[in-house]
């Protein structure tokens, strides 16, 4: 999706502001001799930025306005090394709330709703974002924070909460707890605003059924305000994002080339209005694609597809970008296979070959199953893998993250 004139004008405002500052982006723009972008082509020449750049700016190297304008910081949890610290001005805080309120509205939440917020409060952006958006909308926030399931359920019943905000795994846990206690008739939830983790369509439906709600997929990341820069709608076909606040590109994660609408790749975000810490072409490493065409819901905001994982998980085979979640989604349509699988990619006789190992129990015709899986992969992804069906328990299990893809091509 080409950058519009209005968006370019906002990018130029940000560039002018950054050039005035002693920040990471200010230094970089000066180094590259960039003082503005006149066209979409110019924009594509702007250098990318990475999480590592942001981390190297620790603690306040991203701050792009005088400190007296900063009213708050947030920080992304650094699993390795230093965290990233994002400073916010009063306007940034307000802009975030406006976007988040828009998310609630997209999900059909109104000022008559009671919104139980279970994501955490603190340095990261989750809980407080859900709350600020809720208050902006005029709904009643019930700021629970995470954990303590008994208390969550008690408040949910006593206060007759109508909206649940949660990660998908916590929503499922609450749903199962409600089912196990047989208290569904005392629960008044009607909507779920669910975010921060990749979840499958199957999981969404299961949460919706058990809680009796419509569930919406909210998107965002700490570096770019936090959750609330986009959400799914009643059509449940992708995520609308707010293109008056961010410009979103999809690039090939290997070459950095812009990809056409509809093609899968890495999300790159430029913030259009952020003051405290604007981002220019920030590589998120999240995998998605622009969904072309209008949404049946009638919203004018563009859409990306549900996030399919991280670029670090992606492999390129026979010119096609493949990520494990695509294989997972296909295997989920076969009830006879277990949730374990392995993908082996090798290079034999001048061509790439993919072998897919799946598990099933002895009552199934292995050859027939292998053929059906291979056909479905071919029809959905575009090439035919060699499928090997093995007995349940043969594939390795790991308590940590299981390695799903073994690529021996470059060894
Ligand atoms: Zn829509």
Short mmCIF file of N, CA, C and O in Angstrom, two decimals, residues 34-35 54 75 92 133 138 155 163 187 192 212 226 245 284 315 381 390 409:
data_model
loop_
_atom_site.label_atom_id
_atom_site.label_comp_id
_atom_site.label_asym_id
_atom_site.label_seq_id
_atom_site.Cartn_x
_atom_site.Cartn_y
_atom_site.Cartn_z
N UNK A 34 19.64 13.07 5.27
CA UNK A 34 18.23 13.11 4.87
C UNK A 34 17.54 14.27 5.57
O UNK A 34 17.61 14.40 6.79
N UNK A 35 16.89 15.13 4.77
CA UNK A 35 16.15 16.21 5.44
C UNK A 35 14.68 16.23 5.05
O UNK A 35 13.96 17.17 5.35
N UNK A 54 17.14 0.38 18.97
CA UNK A 54 16.38 0.97 20.07
C UNK A 54 16.99 0.58 21.41
O UNK A 54 17.06 1.37 22.34
N UNK A 75 8.36 0.43 28.81
CA UNK A 75 9.53 -0.36 28.48
C UNK A 75 9.09 -1.74 28.02
O UNK A 75 8.15 -2.32 28.55
N UNK A 92 1.11 11.96 23.07
CA UNK A 92 1.26 10.53 22.75
C UNK A 92 0.30 9.67 23.58
O UNK A 92 -0.33 8.74 23.08
N UNK A 133 -7.98 3.54 27.12
CA UNK A 133 -8.92 3.46 26.01
C UNK A 133 -10.35 3.32 26.51
O UNK A 133 -11.29 3.93 25.98
N UNK A 138 -15.56 5.95 27.72
CA UNK A 138 -16.60 6.23 28.71
C UNK A 138 -17.18 4.98 29.34
O UNK A 138 -18.17 5.04 30.08
N UNK A 155 -15.42 -11.09 40.85
CA UNK A 155 -15.72 -9.74 40.36
C UNK A 155 -16.55 -9.79 39.07
O UNK A 155 -17.46 -8.99 38.86
N UNK A 163 -17.30 -7.09 29.30
CA UNK A 163 -16.18 -7.21 28.36
C UNK A 163 -14.97 -7.76 29.10
O UNK A 163 -14.67 -7.33 30.22
N UNK A 187 -22.39 -15.45 34.47
CA UNK A 187 -21.42 -14.62 33.75
C UNK A 187 -22.17 -13.79 32.70
O UNK A 187 -23.01 -14.33 31.98
N UNK A 192 -14.96 -10.02 23.98
CA UNK A 192 -13.60 -10.24 24.46
C UNK A 192 -12.64 -9.46 23.58
O UNK A 192 -12.74 -9.49 22.35
N UNK A 212 -19.34 -17.50 25.72
CA UNK A 212 -20.53 -16.91 25.13
C UNK A 212 -20.29 -15.48 24.66
O UNK A 212 -21.11 -14.59 24.88
N UNK A 226 1.84 0.63 21.96
CA UNK A 226 1.42 -0.51 22.75
C UNK A 226 0.26 -1.16 22.04
O UNK A 226 0.00 -0.85 20.87
N UNK A 245 -2.41 7.10 12.05
CA UNK A 245 -1.38 7.16 13.10
C UNK A 245 -0.10 6.41 12.72
O UNK A 245 0.98 6.73 13.21
N UNK A 284 9.38 -4.89 12.73
CA UNK A 284 8.74 -5.52 13.88
C UNK A 284 9.08 -7.01 14.00
O UNK A 284 8.91 -7.60 15.05
N UNK A 315 11.20 -19.82 6.77
CA UNK A 315 12.19 -20.37 5.84
C UNK A 315 11.69 -20.14 4.42
O UNK A 315 10.49 -20.06 4.17
N UNK A 381 -0.23 -24.07 0.16
CA UNK A 381 1.05 -23.36 0.21
C UNK A 381 1.74 -23.33 -1.15
O UNK A 381 2.49 -22.40 -1.45
N UNK A 390 4.51 -41.09 11.39
CA UNK A 390 5.13 -41.99 12.38
C UNK A 390 4.18 -42.20 13.56
O UNK A 390 3.18 -41.51 13.70
N UNK A 409 20.19 -27.18 4.53
CA UNK A 409 20.65 -26.75 3.21
C UNK A 409 21.97 -26.00 3.24
O UNK A 409 22.73 -26.05 2.31
#
